[in-house]
Coordinates of C-alpha atoms in Angstrom, one line a residue:
M17 CA 47.4 122.4 49.0
L18 CA 47.7 121.4 52.7
S19 CA 51.0 119.9 53.8
C20 CA 51.1 116.5 55.5
R21 CA 51.7 118.3 58.8
H22 CA 48.7 120.5 58.3
L23 CA 46.5 117.5 57.4
I24 CA 47.5 115.8 60.6
T25 CA 46.7 119.0 62.6
F26 CA 43.3 119.4 60.8
S27 CA 42.4 115.7 61.5
A28 CA 43.4 116.1 65.1
L29 CA 41.2 119.2 65.5
I30 CA 38.2 117.4 64.0
L31 CA 38.8 114.4 66.3
L32 CA 39.0 116.7 69.4
G33 CA 36.0 118.8 68.3
L34 CA 38.0 122.0 68.8
P35 CA 37.9 125.3 66.9
L36 CA 40.0 125.6 63.8
F37 CA 41.4 129.0 64.7
A38 CA 43.9 130.5 67.2
S39 CA 44.2 133.8 68.8
S40 CA 45.8 136.6 66.8
Q41 CA 48.6 137.2 69.3
V42 CA 51.9 135.5 68.3
F43 CA 54.3 134.5 71.1
K44 CA 57.9 133.7 70.3
S45 CA 60.5 131.4 71.8
Q46 CA 64.1 131.0 70.7
E47 CA 63.0 127.9 68.8
A48 CA 59.5 128.4 67.6
S49 CA 56.5 130.9 67.3
F50 CA 53.1 129.9 68.6
K51 CA 49.6 131.1 69.4
L52 CA 47.1 130.2 72.1
E53 CA 43.7 128.7 71.6
T54 CA 41.2 129.0 74.5
V55 CA 39.5 125.6 74.6
A56 CA 37.5 126.2 77.7
G57 CA 37.0 128.9 80.4
G58 CA 35.0 129.5 83.6
L59 CA 36.8 126.7 85.5
E60 CA 37.2 127.3 89.2
H61 CA 40.9 126.9 90.0
P62 CA 41.5 124.0 87.6
W63 CA 44.4 121.8 88.8
S64 CA 44.9 118.8 86.4
L65 CA 44.1 117.7 82.9
A66 CA 43.8 114.2 81.4
F67 CA 43.0 113.2 77.8
L68 CA 40.5 110.4 77.1
P69 CA 40.8 108.0 74.2
D70 CA 37.7 109.4 72.5
G71 CA 39.2 112.9 72.3
S72 CA 37.4 114.3 75.3
M73 CA 39.2 115.6 78.4
L74 CA 38.8 115.5 82.2
V75 CA 39.7 118.6 84.3
T76 CA 39.8 118.7 88.0
E77 CA 38.8 121.9 89.9
R78 CA 40.5 122.3 93.3
T79 CA 37.1 123.2 94.7
G80 CA 36.2 119.5 94.4
R81 CA 34.6 119.0 90.9
L82 CA 35.7 116.8 88.0
R83 CA 34.6 118.3 84.7
V84 CA 34.4 116.9 81.1
I85 CA 35.3 118.8 77.9
R86 CA 33.7 117.1 75.0
N87 CA 33.4 118.3 71.4
G88 CA 35.0 121.5 72.3
E89 CA 32.5 122.3 75.1
L90 CA 32.8 122.3 78.8
S91 CA 29.9 120.2 80.3
S92 CA 27.8 122.3 82.7
K93 CA 27.4 119.4 85.1
P94 CA 30.3 118.0 87.1
V95 CA 31.0 114.3 87.0
P96 CA 29.0 112.6 89.9
G97 CA 30.7 110.2 92.3
V98 CA 33.9 112.2 93.0
P99 CA 35.1 111.6 96.6
V100 CA 34.6 114.6 98.9
S101 CA 37.7 116.7 99.3
A102 CA 38.6 119.4 101.7
A103 CA 38.9 122.6 99.7
T104 CA 40.5 124.8 102.4
G105 CA 43.9 126.5 102.5
Q106 CA 45.9 124.8 99.7
G107 CA 43.7 121.7 99.9
G108 CA 41.1 120.4 97.5
L109 CA 40.8 118.1 94.5
F110 CA 44.2 117.7 92.8
D111 CA 45.5 115.3 90.1
V112 CA 43.6 113.0 87.8
V113 CA 45.6 110.4 85.9
L114 CA 44.4 107.5 83.8
H115 CA 45.4 103.9 84.3
P116 CA 47.8 102.8 81.5
G117 CA 45.1 100.4 80.4
F118 CA 42.3 102.9 80.7
E119 CA 40.9 102.2 77.2
K120 CA 40.0 98.7 78.4
N121 CA 39.4 99.0 82.1
R122 CA 38.1 102.7 82.4
T123 CA 40.1 103.1 85.6
L124 CA 41.4 106.4 86.8
F125 CA 43.0 107.8 89.9
L126 CA 42.3 111.0 91.8
S127 CA 44.4 112.7 94.5
Y128 CA 42.8 115.1 97.0
A129 CA 43.0 116.6 100.5
H130 CA 40.8 114.8 103.0
R131 CA 39.7 116.0 106.4
S132 CA 38.6 113.9 109.4
S133 CA 38.4 114.5 113.2
E134 CA 42.2 113.7 113.3
G135 CA 43.1 116.4 110.8
M136 CA 43.9 116.7 107.1
T137 CA 46.0 114.6 104.7
T138 CA 46.6 113.6 101.1
R139 CA 44.5 110.7 99.8
V140 CA 44.4 108.8 96.5
A141 CA 41.2 107.1 95.2
R142 CA 40.8 104.6 92.3
A143 CA 37.6 104.7 90.4
I144 CA 35.8 103.5 87.2
F145 CA 34.8 106.3 84.8
D146 CA 31.9 105.0 82.8
N147 CA 28.7 106.6 81.5
N148 CA 30.0 110.0 82.6
K149 CA 30.1 109.1 86.2
L150 CA 32.5 107.6 88.7
E151 CA 31.8 104.1 90.1
N152 CA 33.5 101.7 92.5
V153 CA 35.4 104.5 94.2
T154 CA 38.1 103.0 96.5
V155 CA 40.7 104.8 98.6
I156 CA 44.0 103.1 97.9
F157 CA 46.4 105.5 99.7
E158 CA 46.3 107.8 102.7
A159 CA 49.3 109.7 104.0
L160 CA 49.8 109.3 107.8
P161 CA 49.8 110.8 110.3
R162 CA 47.3 113.6 109.7
S163 CA 47.8 117.1 110.9
G164 CA 45.9 120.3 111.5
T165 CA 47.7 122.3 108.8
S166 CA 46.1 123.1 105.4
R167 CA 49.4 123.5 103.5
H168 CA 51.8 121.4 101.3
F169 CA 49.7 118.4 100.3
G170 CA 51.8 117.6 97.2
G171 CA 49.2 115.6 95.2
R172 CA 50.9 115.1 91.9
M173 CA 51.0 111.6 90.4
A174 CA 52.6 109.7 87.5
F175 CA 52.9 106.1 86.2
D176 CA 56.2 104.5 85.3
A177 CA 56.7 101.9 82.5
S178 CA 55.9 99.1 85.0
S179 CA 52.5 100.7 85.7
Y180 CA 53.5 101.6 89.3
L181 CA 51.9 104.8 90.6
Y182 CA 54.0 107.6 92.2
I183 CA 52.4 110.0 94.6
S184 CA 53.9 113.2 96.0
V185 CA 53.0 114.2 99.6
G186 CA 54.2 117.6 100.9
D187 CA 55.8 118.2 104.3
R188 CA 52.4 119.7 105.3
G189 CA 54.2 122.9 106.4
E190 CA 56.0 121.0 109.2
M191 CA 59.4 120.8 107.6
N192 CA 61.1 118.3 109.8
R193 CA 58.6 115.6 108.9
A194 CA 60.4 115.4 105.5
Q195 CA 63.5 113.8 107.2
D196 CA 61.4 111.3 109.2
T197 CA 61.2 108.1 107.1
G198 CA 58.5 106.8 109.5
D199 CA 56.3 109.6 108.5
D200 CA 54.5 109.7 105.1
A201 CA 54.9 113.5 104.7
G202 CA 57.6 115.1 102.7
G203 CA 58.3 112.4 100.2
V204 CA 57.2 110.4 97.1
H205 CA 55.4 107.1 97.5
R206 CA 55.3 104.2 95.0
I207 CA 52.4 101.8 95.0
T208 CA 50.6 99.3 92.8
V209 CA 47.2 100.1 91.3
S210 CA 45.7 98.2 94.3
G211 CA 47.5 100.4 96.8
E212 CA 50.2 97.9 97.9
P213 CA 53.8 98.9 98.4
V214 CA 55.9 98.0 95.3
P215 CA 58.5 95.1 95.8
G216 CA 61.8 96.8 95.8
N217 CA 60.7 99.9 97.7
P218 CA 63.4 101.1 100.1
G219 CA 61.2 100.2 103.2
I220 CA 60.4 96.6 102.2
D221 CA 63.5 95.3 104.0
D222 CA 64.0 98.3 106.4
S223 CA 61.5 98.7 109.3
G224 CA 62.7 102.3 109.8
I225 CA 61.3 103.4 106.4
N226 CA 57.5 103.3 105.6
N227 CA 57.0 100.7 103.0
T228 CA 55.4 102.9 100.4
L229 CA 58.1 105.6 100.5
F230 CA 60.3 105.9 97.4
T231 CA 62.1 109.1 98.3
W232 CA 62.1 111.6 101.1
G233 CA 63.4 115.1 102.0
N234 CA 60.9 116.6 99.5
R235 CA 59.2 119.8 100.5
N236 CA 56.1 120.1 98.2
I237 CA 56.2 118.4 94.8
Q238 CA 53.6 119.7 92.4
G239 CA 55.1 118.7 89.1
M240 CA 55.8 115.0 88.1
T241 CA 56.3 113.3 84.7
A242 CA 57.9 110.3 83.2
H243 CA 60.8 110.8 80.8
P244 CA 59.7 109.7 77.4
I245 CA 62.9 107.7 76.6
T246 CA 64.4 106.6 79.9
G247 CA 61.2 106.2 81.9
D248 CA 62.7 108.0 84.9
I249 CA 60.3 110.0 87.0
W250 CA 61.2 113.7 87.0
T251 CA 59.8 116.1 89.6
H252 CA 59.9 119.7 90.6
E253 CA 59.1 121.1 94.0
H254 CA 58.4 124.4 95.7
G255 CA 61.2 125.9 97.7
P256 CA 60.6 128.4 100.4
R257 CA 61.8 131.9 99.4
G258 CA 64.0 130.6 96.6
G259 CA 65.2 127.1 96.0
D260 CA 62.5 125.6 93.8
E261 CA 64.0 122.4 92.4
I262 CA 64.0 120.0 89.5
N263 CA 65.0 116.4 90.4
V264 CA 65.1 112.9 88.9
L265 CA 63.8 110.4 91.4
R266 CA 66.0 107.6 92.6
A267 CA 64.8 104.9 95.0
G268 CA 65.9 105.6 98.6
T269 CA 67.3 109.0 97.9
N270 CA 67.1 111.9 100.4
Y271 CA 66.6 115.2 98.5
G272 CA 67.6 117.2 101.6
W273 CA 64.7 119.3 102.7
P274 CA 65.1 121.1 105.2
E275 CA 68.7 120.0 105.9
I276 CA 69.9 121.6 102.7
T277 CA 68.2 124.2 100.5
Y278 CA 69.0 127.0 98.1
G279 CA 66.1 129.0 99.6
I280 CA 65.6 131.0 102.8
G281 CA 62.6 131.3 105.2
Y282 CA 59.7 133.6 104.3
S283 CA 60.8 135.8 107.2
G284 CA 64.2 136.3 105.5
I285 CA 66.0 134.2 108.1
P286 CA 68.0 131.2 106.7
I287 CA 66.5 127.8 107.3
T288 CA 69.9 126.2 107.1
L289 CA 73.4 127.4 106.1
S290 CA 73.9 124.3 104.0
T291 CA 73.2 123.8 100.3
A292 CA 74.9 120.4 100.2
K293 CA 75.5 117.5 102.5
D294 CA 76.8 113.9 102.1
G295 CA 74.1 111.5 101.3
M296 CA 71.7 114.2 100.1
A297 CA 70.9 114.7 96.4
Q298 CA 71.6 117.9 94.5
P299 CA 68.9 119.3 92.2
L300 CA 69.4 119.3 88.5
H301 CA 68.3 122.9 88.5
Y302 CA 66.9 125.4 90.9
W303 CA 65.3 128.8 90.8
D304 CA 66.1 131.7 93.0
P305 CA 63.9 133.7 93.4
S306 CA 61.1 131.2 93.5
I307 CA 58.8 130.9 90.5
A308 CA 56.3 128.6 92.4
P309 CA 56.4 125.8 89.8
S310 CA 53.3 123.7 89.1
G311 CA 52.6 121.2 86.3
M312 CA 55.4 119.6 84.2
A313 CA 55.6 117.8 80.9
F314 CA 58.2 116.7 78.4
Y315 CA 57.2 117.7 74.9
T316 CA 56.8 114.7 72.7
G317 CA 54.5 115.9 69.9
L318 CA 55.1 116.6 66.2
E319 CA 53.7 120.1 65.9
F320 CA 56.8 121.7 67.4
P321 CA 59.8 119.6 66.2
E322 CA 62.1 122.3 67.6
W323 CA 60.8 121.5 71.1
Q324 CA 61.2 117.8 70.9
G325 CA 62.4 116.5 74.3
N326 CA 62.2 119.9 76.0
L327 CA 60.8 120.1 79.5
F328 CA 58.0 122.6 80.2
V329 CA 57.1 123.9 83.7
G330 CA 54.3 126.2 84.7
A331 CA 54.8 129.0 87.2
L332 CA 52.2 130.3 89.6
K333 CA 54.0 133.2 91.4
M334 CA 55.9 134.4 88.3
R335 CA 53.0 133.7 85.9
K336 CA 54.9 132.2 83.0
L337 CA 55.8 129.0 81.2
V338 CA 59.4 127.8 81.4
R339 CA 61.0 125.8 78.6
L340 CA 64.1 123.8 79.6
K341 CA 66.4 122.1 77.0
I342 CA 68.1 119.0 78.2
E343 CA 71.2 117.2 77.0
N344 CA 72.7 114.2 78.7
R345 CA 70.5 114.7 81.7
Q346 CA 71.8 118.2 82.1
I347 CA 69.7 121.3 81.7
V348 CA 71.6 123.4 79.2
E349 CA 69.0 126.2 78.3
V350 CA 66.2 127.9 80.2
E351 CA 63.7 130.2 78.6
D352 CA 60.7 132.0 80.0
L353 CA 57.6 132.1 77.8
L354 CA 54.1 133.7 78.1
T355 CA 55.3 136.3 80.6
S356 CA 53.0 138.9 79.0
L357 CA 50.0 136.6 79.5
A358 CA 50.3 137.3 83.2
E359 CA 48.4 134.1 84.2
R360 CA 49.2 131.5 86.8
I361 CA 50.0 128.3 85.0
R362 CA 48.9 125.3 87.1
D363 CA 49.3 122.4 84.7
V364 CA 51.2 121.5 81.6
R365 CA 50.6 118.5 79.3
T366 CA 51.5 117.2 75.9
G367 CA 48.3 116.3 74.1
P368 CA 47.5 113.4 71.8
D369 CA 47.2 116.0 69.0
G370 CA 50.9 116.9 69.3
N371 CA 50.3 120.3 70.9
L372 CA 51.1 121.6 74.4
W373 CA 48.2 122.2 76.7
L374 CA 48.0 124.5 79.8
L375 CA 45.6 125.2 82.7
T376 CA 45.5 128.6 84.4
D377 CA 44.8 128.8 88.1
S378 CA 42.1 131.4 88.8
P379 CA 38.4 131.6 89.8
Q380 CA 37.8 131.8 86.0
G381 CA 40.5 129.4 85.0
K382 CA 41.1 128.4 81.3
V383 CA 42.2 125.5 79.2
Y384 CA 44.7 126.7 76.6
R385 CA 46.1 124.9 73.7
V386 CA 49.5 126.0 72.3
V387 CA 49.6 125.8 68.5
P388 CA 52.1 126.7 65.8
A389 CA 51.8 130.3 64.7
Q390 CA 51.8 129.5 61.0

């Protein structure tokens, strides 16, 4: 006889149209054993994953395509209507997030690198996803000024409990821009779904701070998620050689880059001799050497009760999944998972089926589902 937990799993699999089997290899963490299911493959550098109410999924490819996975199959045709992105250097199509009221309004948001005669930048567009295509595509955010570099676009997004949208913009490889509050680079921006600055943003009453900026001193954030209980926005960002950070966002906070860092320059020469300064936030956790973090999610499902409330972070350079246990807003345990898989983990999500989902970054990228071993 199937247990209640297995019945829930079985129903969820039918709803998602996914295979009812997992790979034979068992991976073990300190808290649980698990397997991987390959849900889709053949994706060109997938970057972000979003779950639709009908059980299908949207996946962005950095090369500029938005793809649909429905009934367990990757659609051969990309979604039409996606804005043109600049897939050069670290640029391309980045995050896809659904409006909190998506089930009624069919609205979603895409972040991407955009090129004009004035250079490249990070943009966000709002669109309606209906009948398997995008309509009413409107640019609601553009980081200024543009520059000629093709690095550090940021591009992660998340909604808070008030349905305000947070957008990360990297320092564009020009580190001192992160300390200039009149520059959109090197920070996190908070806007309404129409693209307006949110009342209460630090720059609303301060002409020296751009009015959409929420934080600054951020090098290149590629992981962002809302805490399931407090609603706080948590982020991680790439350090240089060492110094990848996890932070909790606070309005008007300077996170220090490049005035303070636990990393050094790629040449081996220190960027600064300081790891702390008055008025600049300390990270909750940092990695040295760098793992090149990407993707970030709190586990909130029922399939792995041992992982409830744990934070999961993907790693590109170190090719692993990192589990972090948190107590009283402090990270008390760090565990590396999937090191033998040897794949670049680009995105991490908790799915509506109660499992953990992963994207791998390669020319033949995959969508994995993490399921209990038993």
